[in-house]
XYZ file of C-alpha atoms in Angstrom:
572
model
C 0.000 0.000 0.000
C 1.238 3.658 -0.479
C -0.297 7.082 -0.517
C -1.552 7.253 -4.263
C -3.536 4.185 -3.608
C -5.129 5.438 -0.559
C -6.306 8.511 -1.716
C -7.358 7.062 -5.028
C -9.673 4.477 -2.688
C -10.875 7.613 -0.335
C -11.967 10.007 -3.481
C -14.024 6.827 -5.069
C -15.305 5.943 -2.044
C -16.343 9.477 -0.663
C -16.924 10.636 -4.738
C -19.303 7.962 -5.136
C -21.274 8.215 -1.741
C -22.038 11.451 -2.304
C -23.462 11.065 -5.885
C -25.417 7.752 -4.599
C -25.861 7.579 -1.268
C -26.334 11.557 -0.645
C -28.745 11.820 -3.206
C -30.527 8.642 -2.418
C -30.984 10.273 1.422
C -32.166 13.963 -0.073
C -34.733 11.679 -2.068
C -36.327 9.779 -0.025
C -36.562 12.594 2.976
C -37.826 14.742 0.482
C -36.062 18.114 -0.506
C -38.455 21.314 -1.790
C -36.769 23.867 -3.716
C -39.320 26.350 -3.552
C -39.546 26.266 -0.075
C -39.404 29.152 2.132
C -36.451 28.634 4.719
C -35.829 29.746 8.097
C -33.044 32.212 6.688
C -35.491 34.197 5.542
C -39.082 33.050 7.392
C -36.891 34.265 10.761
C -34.306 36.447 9.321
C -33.175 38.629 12.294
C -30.034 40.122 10.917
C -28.245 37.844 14.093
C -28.584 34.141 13.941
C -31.108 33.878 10.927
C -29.352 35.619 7.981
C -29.684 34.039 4.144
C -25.897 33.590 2.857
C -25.051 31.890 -0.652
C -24.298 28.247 -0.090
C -20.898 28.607 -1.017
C -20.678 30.978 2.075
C -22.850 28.404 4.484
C -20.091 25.343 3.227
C -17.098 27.756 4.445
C -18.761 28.262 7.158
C -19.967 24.592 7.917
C -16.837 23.290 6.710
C -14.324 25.448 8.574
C -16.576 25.154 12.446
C -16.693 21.142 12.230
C -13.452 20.439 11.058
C -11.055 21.479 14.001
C -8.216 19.852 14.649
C -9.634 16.405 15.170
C -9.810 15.304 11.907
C -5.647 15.510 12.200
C -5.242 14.366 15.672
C -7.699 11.776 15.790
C -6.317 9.422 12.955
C -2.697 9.954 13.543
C -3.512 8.747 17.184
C -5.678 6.265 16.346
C -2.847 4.673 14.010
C -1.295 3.040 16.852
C -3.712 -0.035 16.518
C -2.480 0.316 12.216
C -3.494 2.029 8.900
C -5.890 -0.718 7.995
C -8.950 -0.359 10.743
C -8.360 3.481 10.455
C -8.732 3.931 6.956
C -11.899 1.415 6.711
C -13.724 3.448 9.706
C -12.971 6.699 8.482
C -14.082 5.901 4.906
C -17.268 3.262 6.343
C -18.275 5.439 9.289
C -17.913 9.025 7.587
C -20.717 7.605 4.436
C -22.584 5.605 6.817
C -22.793 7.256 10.003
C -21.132 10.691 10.146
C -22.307 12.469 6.966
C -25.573 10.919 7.699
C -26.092 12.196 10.865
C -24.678 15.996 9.855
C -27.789 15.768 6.654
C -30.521 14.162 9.011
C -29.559 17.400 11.581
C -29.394 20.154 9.194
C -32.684 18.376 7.464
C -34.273 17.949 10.919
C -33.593 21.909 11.623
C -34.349 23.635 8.626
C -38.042 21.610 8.536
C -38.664 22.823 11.975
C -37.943 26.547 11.874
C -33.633 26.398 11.882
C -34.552 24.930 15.687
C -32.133 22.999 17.531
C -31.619 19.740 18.024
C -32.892 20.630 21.291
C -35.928 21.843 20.065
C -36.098 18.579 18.060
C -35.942 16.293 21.041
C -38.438 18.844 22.968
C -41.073 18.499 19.709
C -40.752 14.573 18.906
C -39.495 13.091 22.330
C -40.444 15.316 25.414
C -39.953 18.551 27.008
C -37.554 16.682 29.618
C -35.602 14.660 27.346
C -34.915 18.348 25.692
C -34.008 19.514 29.233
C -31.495 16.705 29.183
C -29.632 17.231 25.907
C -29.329 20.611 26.211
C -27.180 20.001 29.702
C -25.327 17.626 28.038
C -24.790 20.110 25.440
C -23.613 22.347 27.386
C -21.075 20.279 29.628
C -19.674 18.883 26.290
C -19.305 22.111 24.772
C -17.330 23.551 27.689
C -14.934 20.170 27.186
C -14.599 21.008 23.192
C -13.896 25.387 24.513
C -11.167 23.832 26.832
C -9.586 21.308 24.709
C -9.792 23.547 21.727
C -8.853 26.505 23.206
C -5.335 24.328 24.950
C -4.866 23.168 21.240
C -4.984 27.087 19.787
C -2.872 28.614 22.920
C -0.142 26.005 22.293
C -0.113 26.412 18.605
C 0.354 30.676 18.993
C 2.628 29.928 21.966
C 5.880 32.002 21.057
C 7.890 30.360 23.406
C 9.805 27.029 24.011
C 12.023 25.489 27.120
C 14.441 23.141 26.751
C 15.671 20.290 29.048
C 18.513 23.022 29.911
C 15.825 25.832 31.006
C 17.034 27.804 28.060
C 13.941 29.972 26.568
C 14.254 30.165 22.378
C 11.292 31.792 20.061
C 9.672 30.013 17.926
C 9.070 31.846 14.722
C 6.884 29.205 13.223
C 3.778 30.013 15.433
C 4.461 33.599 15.886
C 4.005 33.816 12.382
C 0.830 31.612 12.703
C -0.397 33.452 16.120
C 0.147 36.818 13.474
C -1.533 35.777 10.713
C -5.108 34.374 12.762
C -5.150 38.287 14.506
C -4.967 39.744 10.985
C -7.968 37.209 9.707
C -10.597 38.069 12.435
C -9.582 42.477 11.728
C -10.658 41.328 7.835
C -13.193 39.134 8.763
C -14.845 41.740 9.966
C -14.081 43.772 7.313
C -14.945 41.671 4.635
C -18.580 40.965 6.935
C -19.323 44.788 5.973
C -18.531 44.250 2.194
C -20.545 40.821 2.233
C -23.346 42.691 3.717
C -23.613 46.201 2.419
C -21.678 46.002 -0.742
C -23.734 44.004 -2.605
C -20.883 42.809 -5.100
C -20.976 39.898 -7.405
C -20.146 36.441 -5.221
C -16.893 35.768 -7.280
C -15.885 39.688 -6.770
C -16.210 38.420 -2.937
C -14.287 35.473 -3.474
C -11.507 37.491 -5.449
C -11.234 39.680 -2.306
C -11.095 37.210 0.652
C -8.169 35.375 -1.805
C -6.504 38.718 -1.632
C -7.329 39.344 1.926
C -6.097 36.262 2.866
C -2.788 36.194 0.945
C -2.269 39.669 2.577
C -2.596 38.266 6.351
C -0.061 35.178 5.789
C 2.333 37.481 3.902
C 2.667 39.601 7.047
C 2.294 37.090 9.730
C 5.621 35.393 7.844
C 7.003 39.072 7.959
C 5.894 40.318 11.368
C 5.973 37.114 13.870
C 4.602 37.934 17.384
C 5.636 36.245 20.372
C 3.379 35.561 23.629
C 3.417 32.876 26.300
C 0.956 29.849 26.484
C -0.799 31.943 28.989
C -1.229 34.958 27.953
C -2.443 33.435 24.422
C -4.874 31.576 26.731
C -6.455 35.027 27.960
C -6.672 36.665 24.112
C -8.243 33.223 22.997
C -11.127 33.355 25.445
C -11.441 37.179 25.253
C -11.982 36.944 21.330
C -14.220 33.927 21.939
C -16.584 36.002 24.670
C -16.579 38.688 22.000
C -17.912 36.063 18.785
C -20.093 34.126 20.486
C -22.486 37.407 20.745
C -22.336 39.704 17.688
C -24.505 39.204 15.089
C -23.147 36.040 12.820
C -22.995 38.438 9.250
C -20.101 40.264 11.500
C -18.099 37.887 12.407
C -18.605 34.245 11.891
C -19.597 33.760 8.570
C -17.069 36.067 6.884
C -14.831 34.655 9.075
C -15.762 31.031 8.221
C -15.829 31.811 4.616
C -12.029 33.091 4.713
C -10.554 30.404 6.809
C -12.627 27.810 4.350
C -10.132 28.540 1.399
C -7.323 28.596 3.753
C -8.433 24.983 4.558
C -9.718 23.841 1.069
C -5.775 25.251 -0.359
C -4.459 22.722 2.513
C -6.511 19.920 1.418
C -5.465 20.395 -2.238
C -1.719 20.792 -1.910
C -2.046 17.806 0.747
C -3.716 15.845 -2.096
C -0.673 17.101 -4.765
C 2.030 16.586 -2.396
C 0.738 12.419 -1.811
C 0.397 12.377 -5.890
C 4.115 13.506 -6.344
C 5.592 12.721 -3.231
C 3.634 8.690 -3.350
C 5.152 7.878 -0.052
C 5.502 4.747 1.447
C 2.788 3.420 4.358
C 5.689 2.766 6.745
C 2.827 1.290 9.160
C 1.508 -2.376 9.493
C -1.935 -2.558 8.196
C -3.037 -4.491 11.524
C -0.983 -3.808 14.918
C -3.670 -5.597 17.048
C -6.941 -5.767 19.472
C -4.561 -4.449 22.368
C -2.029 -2.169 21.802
C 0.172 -0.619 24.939
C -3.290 -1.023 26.954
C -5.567 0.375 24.664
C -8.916 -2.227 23.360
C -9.872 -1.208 19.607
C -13.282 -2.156 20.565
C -14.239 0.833 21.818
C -10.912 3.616 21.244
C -10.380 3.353 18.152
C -13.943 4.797 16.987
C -13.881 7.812 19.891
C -9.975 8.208 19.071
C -10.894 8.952 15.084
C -13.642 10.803 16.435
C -14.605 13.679 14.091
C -12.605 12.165 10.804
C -15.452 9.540 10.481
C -18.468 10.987 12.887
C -18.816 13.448 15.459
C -21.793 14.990 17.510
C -20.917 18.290 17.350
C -21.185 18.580 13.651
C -25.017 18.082 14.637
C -25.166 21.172 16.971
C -23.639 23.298 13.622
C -25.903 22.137 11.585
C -28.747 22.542 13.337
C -27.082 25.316 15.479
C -25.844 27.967 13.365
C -25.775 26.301 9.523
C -29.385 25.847 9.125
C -30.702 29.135 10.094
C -28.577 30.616 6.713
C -29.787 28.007 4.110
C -31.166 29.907 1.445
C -32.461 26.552 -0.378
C -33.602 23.788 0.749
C -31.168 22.063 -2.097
C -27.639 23.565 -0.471
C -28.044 20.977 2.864
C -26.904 17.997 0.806
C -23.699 19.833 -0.366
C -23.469 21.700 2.683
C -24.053 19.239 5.183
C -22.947 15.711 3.778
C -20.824 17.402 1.165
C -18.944 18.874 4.165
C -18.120 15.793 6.315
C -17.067 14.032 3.134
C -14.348 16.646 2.608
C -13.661 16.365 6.571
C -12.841 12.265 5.738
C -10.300 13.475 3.062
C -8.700 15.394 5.807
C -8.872 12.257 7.546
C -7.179 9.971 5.323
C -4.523 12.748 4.461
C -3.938 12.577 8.171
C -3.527 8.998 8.182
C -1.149 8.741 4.835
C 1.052 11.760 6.236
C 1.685 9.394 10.057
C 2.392 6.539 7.829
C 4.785 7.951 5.637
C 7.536 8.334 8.753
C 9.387 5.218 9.987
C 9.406 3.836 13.437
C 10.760 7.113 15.211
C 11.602 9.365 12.325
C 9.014 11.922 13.369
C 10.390 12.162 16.846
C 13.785 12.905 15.134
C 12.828 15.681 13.066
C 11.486 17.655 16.108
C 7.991 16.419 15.528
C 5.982 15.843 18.413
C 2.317 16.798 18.291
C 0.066 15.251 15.730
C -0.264 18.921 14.036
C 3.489 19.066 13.336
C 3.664 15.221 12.148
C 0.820 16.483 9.506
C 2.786 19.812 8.197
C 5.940 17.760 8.604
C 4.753 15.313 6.005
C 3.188 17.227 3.951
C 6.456 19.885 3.736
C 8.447 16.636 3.128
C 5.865 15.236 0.325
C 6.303 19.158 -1.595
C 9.713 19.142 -0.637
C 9.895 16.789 -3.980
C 8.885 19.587 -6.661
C 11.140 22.474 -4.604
C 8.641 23.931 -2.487
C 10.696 25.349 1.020
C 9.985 23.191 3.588
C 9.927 26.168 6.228
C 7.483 27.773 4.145
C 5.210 24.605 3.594
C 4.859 23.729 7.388
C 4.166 27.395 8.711
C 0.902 27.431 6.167
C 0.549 24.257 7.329
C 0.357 24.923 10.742
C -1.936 27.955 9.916
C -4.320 25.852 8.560
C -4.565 23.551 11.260
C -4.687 26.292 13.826
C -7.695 27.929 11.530
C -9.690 24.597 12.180
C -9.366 25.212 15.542
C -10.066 28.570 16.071
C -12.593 28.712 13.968
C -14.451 26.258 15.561
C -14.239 27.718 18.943
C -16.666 30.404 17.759
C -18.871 27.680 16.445
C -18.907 25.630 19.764
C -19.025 28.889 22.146
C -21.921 30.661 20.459
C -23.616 27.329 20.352
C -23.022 26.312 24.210
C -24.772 30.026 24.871
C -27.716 29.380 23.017
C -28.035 25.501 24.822
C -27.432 27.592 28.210
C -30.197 30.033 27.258
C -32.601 27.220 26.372
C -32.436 25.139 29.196
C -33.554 28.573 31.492
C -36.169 29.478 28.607
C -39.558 29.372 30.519
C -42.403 27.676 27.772
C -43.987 30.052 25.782
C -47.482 28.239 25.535
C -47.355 28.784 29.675
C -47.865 32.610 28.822
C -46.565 33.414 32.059
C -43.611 36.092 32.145
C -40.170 35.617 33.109
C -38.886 36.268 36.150
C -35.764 38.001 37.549
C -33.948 35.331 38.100
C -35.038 33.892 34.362
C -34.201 36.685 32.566
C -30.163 36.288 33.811
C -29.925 33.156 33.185
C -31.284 33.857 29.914
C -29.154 36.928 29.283
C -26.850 36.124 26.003
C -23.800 37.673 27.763
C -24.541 35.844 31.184
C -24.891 32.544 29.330
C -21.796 33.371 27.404
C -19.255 34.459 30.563
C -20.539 31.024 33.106
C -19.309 29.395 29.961
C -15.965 30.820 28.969
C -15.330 31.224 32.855
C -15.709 27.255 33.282
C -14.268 25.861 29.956
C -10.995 28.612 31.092
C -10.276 26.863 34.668
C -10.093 23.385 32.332
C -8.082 24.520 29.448
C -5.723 24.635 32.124
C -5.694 20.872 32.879
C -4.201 20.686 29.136
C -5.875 18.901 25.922
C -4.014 15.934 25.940
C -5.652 15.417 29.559
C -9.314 16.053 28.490
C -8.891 14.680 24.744
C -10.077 10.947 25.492
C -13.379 12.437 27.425
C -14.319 15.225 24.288
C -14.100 11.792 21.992
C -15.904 9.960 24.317
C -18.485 12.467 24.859
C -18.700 13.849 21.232
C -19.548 10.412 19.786
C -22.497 9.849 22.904
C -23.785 13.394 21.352
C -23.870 11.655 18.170
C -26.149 9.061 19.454
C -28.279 11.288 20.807
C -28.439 13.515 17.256
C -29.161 10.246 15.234
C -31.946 9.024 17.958
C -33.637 12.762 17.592
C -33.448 12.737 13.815
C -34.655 8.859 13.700
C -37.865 9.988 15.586
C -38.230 13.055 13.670
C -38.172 11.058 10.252
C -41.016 8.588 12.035
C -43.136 10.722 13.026
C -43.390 12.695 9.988
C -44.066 9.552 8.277
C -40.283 9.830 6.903
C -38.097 6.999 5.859
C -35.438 6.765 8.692
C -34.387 3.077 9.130
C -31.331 3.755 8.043
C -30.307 5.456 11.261
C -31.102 2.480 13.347
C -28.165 0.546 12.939
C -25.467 3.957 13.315
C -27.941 4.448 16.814
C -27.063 0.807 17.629
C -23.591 0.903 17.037
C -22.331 4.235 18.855
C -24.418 3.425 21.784
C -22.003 0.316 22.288
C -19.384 2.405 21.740
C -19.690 4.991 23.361
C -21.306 3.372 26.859
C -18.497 1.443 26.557
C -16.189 4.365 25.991
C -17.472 6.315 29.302
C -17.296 3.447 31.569
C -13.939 2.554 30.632
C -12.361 6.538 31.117
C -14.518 6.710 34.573
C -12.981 3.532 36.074
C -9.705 4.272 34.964
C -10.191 7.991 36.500
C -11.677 6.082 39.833
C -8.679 4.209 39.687
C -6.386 7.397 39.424
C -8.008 9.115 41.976
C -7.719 6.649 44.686
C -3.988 5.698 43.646
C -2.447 8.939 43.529
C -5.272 11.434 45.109
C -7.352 13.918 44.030
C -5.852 16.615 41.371
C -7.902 19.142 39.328
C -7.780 17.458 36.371
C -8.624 14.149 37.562
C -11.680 15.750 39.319
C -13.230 17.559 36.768
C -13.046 14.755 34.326
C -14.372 12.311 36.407
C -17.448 14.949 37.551
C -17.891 15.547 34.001
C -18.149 11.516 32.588
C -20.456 10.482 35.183
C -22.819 13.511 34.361
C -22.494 12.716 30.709
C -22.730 8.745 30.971
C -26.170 9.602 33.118
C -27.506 12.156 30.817
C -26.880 10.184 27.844
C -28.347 7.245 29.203
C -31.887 8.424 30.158
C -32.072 10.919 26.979
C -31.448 7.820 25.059
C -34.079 5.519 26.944
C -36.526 7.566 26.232
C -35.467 8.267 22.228
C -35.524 4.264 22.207
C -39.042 4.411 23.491
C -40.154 6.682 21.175
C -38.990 5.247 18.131
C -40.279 1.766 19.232
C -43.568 3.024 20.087
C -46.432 1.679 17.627
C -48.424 4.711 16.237
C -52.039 5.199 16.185
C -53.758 4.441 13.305
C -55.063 8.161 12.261
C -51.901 9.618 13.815
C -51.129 12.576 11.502
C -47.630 14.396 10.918
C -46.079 15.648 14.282
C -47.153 19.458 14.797
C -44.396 21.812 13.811
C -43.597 19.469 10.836
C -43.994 20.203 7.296
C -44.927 17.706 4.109
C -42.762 16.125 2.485
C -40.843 18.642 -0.176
């Protein structure tokens, strides 16, 4: 096996679901052109704003990407290329993609509501109650890790074994360049809005807007500590989770999204020239160093093959900008597809080193293996290898940041429906309602918590956010399963995904919380220890009662004359 083949197997495999599988899904749900969408039934100039699809893909693409679609497989190679490759390519058609279309489908036919509102409308007002807690909690785990993962990548600063302090001009540059994008994103949100130009005169000036930001962050490098990056991250977080999306997050999104479709692309050339070697075994083992494949390698991959947050985008922020009804299938499952790519790009660029040749060439996080390979596949037609890692880097650090003000505005809004009184109880909020309500209250409880465990580190809280983000999953698929039932929609073929990552991830939790029990009473209590362990068993719970009663529901025999659930709308 080598790199051409692999990629070759990934674009026939991904090509070809998305032509026949895609389309087969968009049929049988039912897709309406003519529709009128939430964009513009709700349009409120804040969340609901109409955007060009090619503007709702950036922005899709760039929030649910991250930077787990790079760490996850190179992890997850430990146990070899083989099981990777088949559950990033098997899982992303099957399970992942599926799930992103069923939550951006389930959304958009119910008023761009979340998948809260979902569960509330087609399970129960308490089974809503539930999610949206265990939205919240797991949202404050992707902040934290997300936010570690951005801090360390900007971090100017390195200490060696000596104690001697060097600069590291590779993520100044990077730290540089990401200030300079969100100053034009905002920029380039005014233009989008009030100028009124032709969509490929936009695209011709986020290209130059964007080449103008990297040329200066490789110019002008600035250098902060970990911590201090740590306070900027959070304060430009607080500050994006609240204005109005048309500012901010989708011209933001739709910047980063070339950034990230260029990295793809020369990712793609470099395997095509470079054709490197898979220096991996194609099978390691069940066990590896302690570690079952039944269930870590599926929560390990994580978001290259399915992830439950892509659910809260697409049903969070995504679906509220759909102009037509036909952009969710490209925007939706077009968008994880492209994620898988990523995926198996991760997985050729681990496999390319030897046994220890990363390590040797200064490589240590999964990032830096990625942009190391790839610099060393363009490396073959002359390209700098300095140069080739630092946009690297940038990338990767774009996936990130980008979809911390995905995840943050979308933990407010699950804080601010949990405390939403009912509407049909006509009764006015009260004091104490109207806080907890308040956008910028919702927003600060949030930052303040996901802050205190950034500090724990991401390679401390990493195993939990898989664990937890594939339970989410579960909990999407169920909601989206009864949806499609009771709206007399096909939606079978979400049964066996619902099956599947409830065994893995129940399996998953229990494992992390006894080997945190464990910790604890071995080596004492210690703040990261605490708040993991605090966090599974809430999780584990939650999950387990929202999902007995989405298992009732689905199994529950309608009545004879039952009729379309209210809210719903016939088939398009």
């Amino acid at each position: 096996m080598n790199g051409i083949i692999m990629i070759v197997i990934a674009i026939v495999v991904l090509g070809g679901a998305y032509l026949l599988y895609g389309r087969y899904l968009a049929n049988k749900w039912g897709i309406d052109p003519n529709a009128k969408t939430p964009a513009y039934e709700y349009e409120d100039g804040v969340d609901y704003v109409p955007a060009d699809t090619n503007v709702v893909f950036g922005h899709q693409f760039a929030s649910i990407a991250g930077a787990a679609p790079i760490n996850g497989p190179i992890t997850a190679a430990m146990f070899g290329w083989l099981p990777v490759l088949l559950w990033i390519l098997l899982g992303g058609v099957f399970i992942g993609a599926v799930q992103d279309f069923a939550a951006m489908y389930a959304s958009v036919k119910n008023k761009g509501r979340t998948i809260g509102y979902i569960i509330e409308e087609y399970i129960g007002k308490i089974g809503k109650k539930l999610f949206l807690a265990f939205c919240w909690l797991f949202c404050i785990l992707v902040i934290a890790a997300f936010g570690d993962v951005v801090a360390g990548t900007f971090n100017g600063f390195v200490t060696s074994s000596t104690g001697a302090v060097t600069q590291v001009t590779t993520n100044g540059s990077v730290a540089m360049t990401s200030m300079i994008f969100i100053v034009e994103a905002v920029a380039l949100g005014m233009i989008l809005r009030y100028g009124k130009l032709n969509k490929w005169l936009n695209t011709l000036i986020a290209i130059v807007m964007l080449v103008a930001a990297v040329a200066i962050g490789l110019s002008c490098p600035v250098y902060m500590t970990q911590s201090t990056w740590h306070i900027i991250i959070f304060a430009y977080v607080l500050v994006a989770c609240v204005v109005p999306v048309w500012a901010l997050l989708q011209p933001r999104d739709y910047l980063n999204s070339y950034l990230l479709i260029f990295m793809i692309l020369a990712a793609v050339i470099g395997v095509f020239v470079a054709n490197p070697a898979c220096n991996l075994d194609a099978f390691v083992g069940f066990n590896v160093d302690g570690q079952y494949l039944f269930p870590i390698l599926f929560v390990t991959v994580a978001c290259g093959a399915v992830s439950g947050f892509h659910s809260l985008v697409s049903s969070g922020t995504a679906s509220k900008q759909i102009k037509n009804e036909k952009a969710m299938l490209p925007v939706s499952y077009g968008s994880m597809l492209l994620e898988c790519m990523l995926a198996v790009l991760a997985l050729i660029a681990v496999a390319s080193f030897g046994q220890g040749e990363a390590a040797a060439q200064g490589l240590s996080t999964q990032p830096q293996i990625f942009a190391g390979a790839i610099a060393n596949f363009l490396g073959v037609i002359g390209l700098p290898y300095n140069l080739v890692f630092t946009l690297i880097n940038l990338a990767v650090s774009a996936f990130a940041l980008t979809s911390l003000d995905s995840v943050a505005r979308i933990a407010r809004l699950s804080f601010q429906e949990f405390f939403t009184e009912d509407e049909a109880d006509g009764k006015q909020p009260g004091i104490v309602t109207k806080v907890l309500t308040n956008k910028y209250f919702a927003t600060i409880i949030t930052l303040v918590l996901a802050f205190l465990l950034a500090k724990v580190g991401y390679k401390e809280i990493w195993p939990l956010f898989g664990s937890a983000n594939q339970l989410l999953a579960v909990l999407a698929l169920l909601a989206c399963a009864v949806f499609l039932k009771k709206t007399k929609r096909q939606g079978a073929m979400l049964w066996i995904p619902v099956a599947f990552m409830v065994a893995v991830t129940f399996s998953a939790l229990g494992i992390i919380s006894y080997k945190l029990i464990v910790a604890l009473t071995t080596t004492g209590l210690s703040l990261g220890n605490t708040l993991q362990l605090i966090f599974a068993i809430l999780l584990l719970c939650l999950g387990v009662i929202v999902v007995i009663q989405g298992v009732k529901k689905l199994t529950e025999k309608a009545p004879a004359a039952e009729n379309a659930a209210p809210g719903a709308v016939s088939k398009g």
